[in-house]
Amino acid sequence: MRWFKGVFLAIVLIVVLLLGILFAVNNQQPLPLDLIWVELPPASLSLWLLVALASGVILGMLAMTGMYLRLRTLLTRAQRHNQQQRKELDRLRTQEFKEST
């Protein structure tokens, strides 16, 4: 089943890649991008879309960084607490064993 998932993922990746190449080849005409406050120089539509995708990915990663760091800190704290609890449990088990003998 694992190999099927890998093959399926590879096929989907190849199809998306081919569609992206086809889109880039068919949209070569220069197109100026007019933002509200500035007009950017003409470039191909595929370039503008790739720039938008890259900037969206970067902004999304920056937005998630705070949550990731907070969760990572909570995980480290929980692991430390878990280790302390295990030590305490082991100490109590050996103490109980010594008292029973």
Short mmCIF file of C-alpha atoms in Angstrom, two decimals:
data_model
loop_
_atom_site.label_atom_id
_atom_site.label_comp_id
_atom_site.label_asym_id
_atom_site.label_seq_id
_atom_site.Cartn_x
_atom_site.Cartn_y
_atom_site.Cartn_z
CA MET A 1 0.00 0.00 0.00
CA ARG A 2 2.91 2.33 0.75
CA TRP A 3 4.37 1.89 -2.73
CA PHE A 4 0.95 2.64 -4.25
CA LYS A 5 0.82 5.93 -2.38
CA GLY A 6 4.32 6.79 -3.63
CA VAL A 7 3.45 5.93 -7.23
CA PHE A 8 0.21 7.92 -7.04
CA LEU A 9 2.03 10.92 -5.56
CA ALA A 10 4.70 10.72 -8.28
CA ILE A 11 2.05 10.62 -11.03
CA VAL A 12 0.19 13.59 -9.58
CA LEU A 13 3.48 15.51 -9.23
CA ILE A 14 4.43 14.79 -12.85
CA VAL A 15 0.98 15.87 -14.11
CA VAL A 16 1.11 19.13 -12.13
CA LEU A 17 4.65 19.80 -13.34
CA LEU A 18 3.67 19.19 -16.96
CA LEU A 19 0.63 21.46 -16.63
CA GLY A 20 2.85 24.18 -15.13
CA ILE A 21 5.33 23.88 -18.00
CA LEU A 22 2.49 23.96 -20.54
CA PHE A 23 1.03 27.07 -18.86
CA ALA A 24 4.43 28.81 -18.83
CA VAL A 25 5.05 28.03 -22.51
CA ASN A 26 1.60 29.24 -23.61
CA ASN A 27 1.78 32.52 -21.64
CA GLN A 28 4.95 34.21 -22.88
CA GLN A 29 3.48 37.60 -23.80
CA PRO A 30 4.69 40.43 -21.53
CA LEU A 31 2.10 41.77 -19.16
CA PRO A 32 2.53 44.80 -16.87
CA LEU A 33 1.28 44.28 -13.34
CA ASP A 34 -0.66 47.27 -12.03
CA LEU A 35 -0.80 47.40 -8.26
CA ILE A 36 -2.73 50.15 -6.54
CA TRP A 37 0.28 52.35 -5.83
CA VAL A 38 2.83 51.19 -8.44
CA GLU A 39 2.91 49.69 -11.92
CA LEU A 40 5.53 46.97 -12.30
CA PRO A 41 7.39 46.47 -15.58
CA PRO A 42 6.05 44.01 -18.17
CA ALA A 43 6.94 40.36 -17.62
CA SER A 44 5.35 37.06 -18.61
CA LEU A 45 2.19 35.98 -16.81
CA SER A 46 3.86 32.77 -15.67
CA LEU A 47 6.64 34.79 -14.02
CA TRP A 48 4.12 36.96 -12.15
CA LEU A 49 2.25 33.87 -10.97
CA LEU A 50 5.46 32.18 -9.81
CA VAL A 51 6.46 35.34 -7.93
CA ALA A 52 3.01 35.45 -6.29
CA LEU A 53 3.24 31.78 -5.35
CA ALA A 54 6.73 32.16 -3.89
CA SER A 55 5.80 35.26 -1.89
CA GLY A 56 2.66 33.53 -0.58
CA VAL A 57 4.64 30.50 0.53
CA ILE A 58 7.22 32.69 2.27
CA LEU A 59 4.56 34.80 4.01
CA GLY A 60 2.71 31.65 5.09
CA MET A 61 5.87 30.17 6.54
CA LEU A 62 6.62 33.40 8.41
CA ALA A 63 3.07 33.48 9.77
CA MET A 64 3.36 29.91 11.06
CA THR A 65 6.79 30.42 12.66
CA GLY A 66 5.37 31.87 15.88
CA MET A 67 2.95 29.00 16.38
CA TYR A 68 5.64 26.44 15.52
CA LEU A 69 8.06 27.89 18.06
CA ARG A 70 5.36 28.03 20.75
CA LEU A 71 4.36 24.40 20.15
CA ARG A 72 8.01 23.32 20.06
CA THR A 73 8.56 25.02 23.44
CA LEU A 74 5.49 23.31 24.90
CA LEU A 75 6.69 19.94 23.58
CA THR A 76 10.14 20.39 25.12
CA ARG A 77 8.60 21.41 28.43
CA ALA A 78 6.26 18.38 28.39
CA GLN A 79 9.13 16.02 27.57
CA ARG A 80 11.17 17.44 30.44
CA HIS A 81 8.20 17.05 32.80
CA ASN A 82 7.65 13.48 31.55
CA GLN A 83 11.30 12.63 32.23
CA GLN A 84 11.03 14.03 35.77
CA GLN A 85 7.89 11.97 36.38
CA ARG A 86 9.64 8.81 35.16
CA LYS A 87 12.57 9.42 37.51
CA GLU A 88 10.17 9.96 40.41
CA LEU A 89 8.26 6.77 39.53
CA ASP A 90 11.49 4.76 39.33
CA ARG A 91 12.61 6.19 42.68
CA LEU A 92 9.29 5.27 44.29
CA ARG A 93 9.40 1.75 42.82
CA THR A 94 12.90 1.09 44.16
CA GLN A 95 11.92 2.59 47.53
CA GLU A 96 8.86 0.29 47.72
CA PHE A 97 10.99 -2.69 46.73
CA LYS A 98 13.54 -1.91 49.47
CA GLU A 99 10.81 -1.55 52.10
CA SER A 100 9.17 -4.86 51.19
CA THR A 101 12.41 -6.87 51.52
#
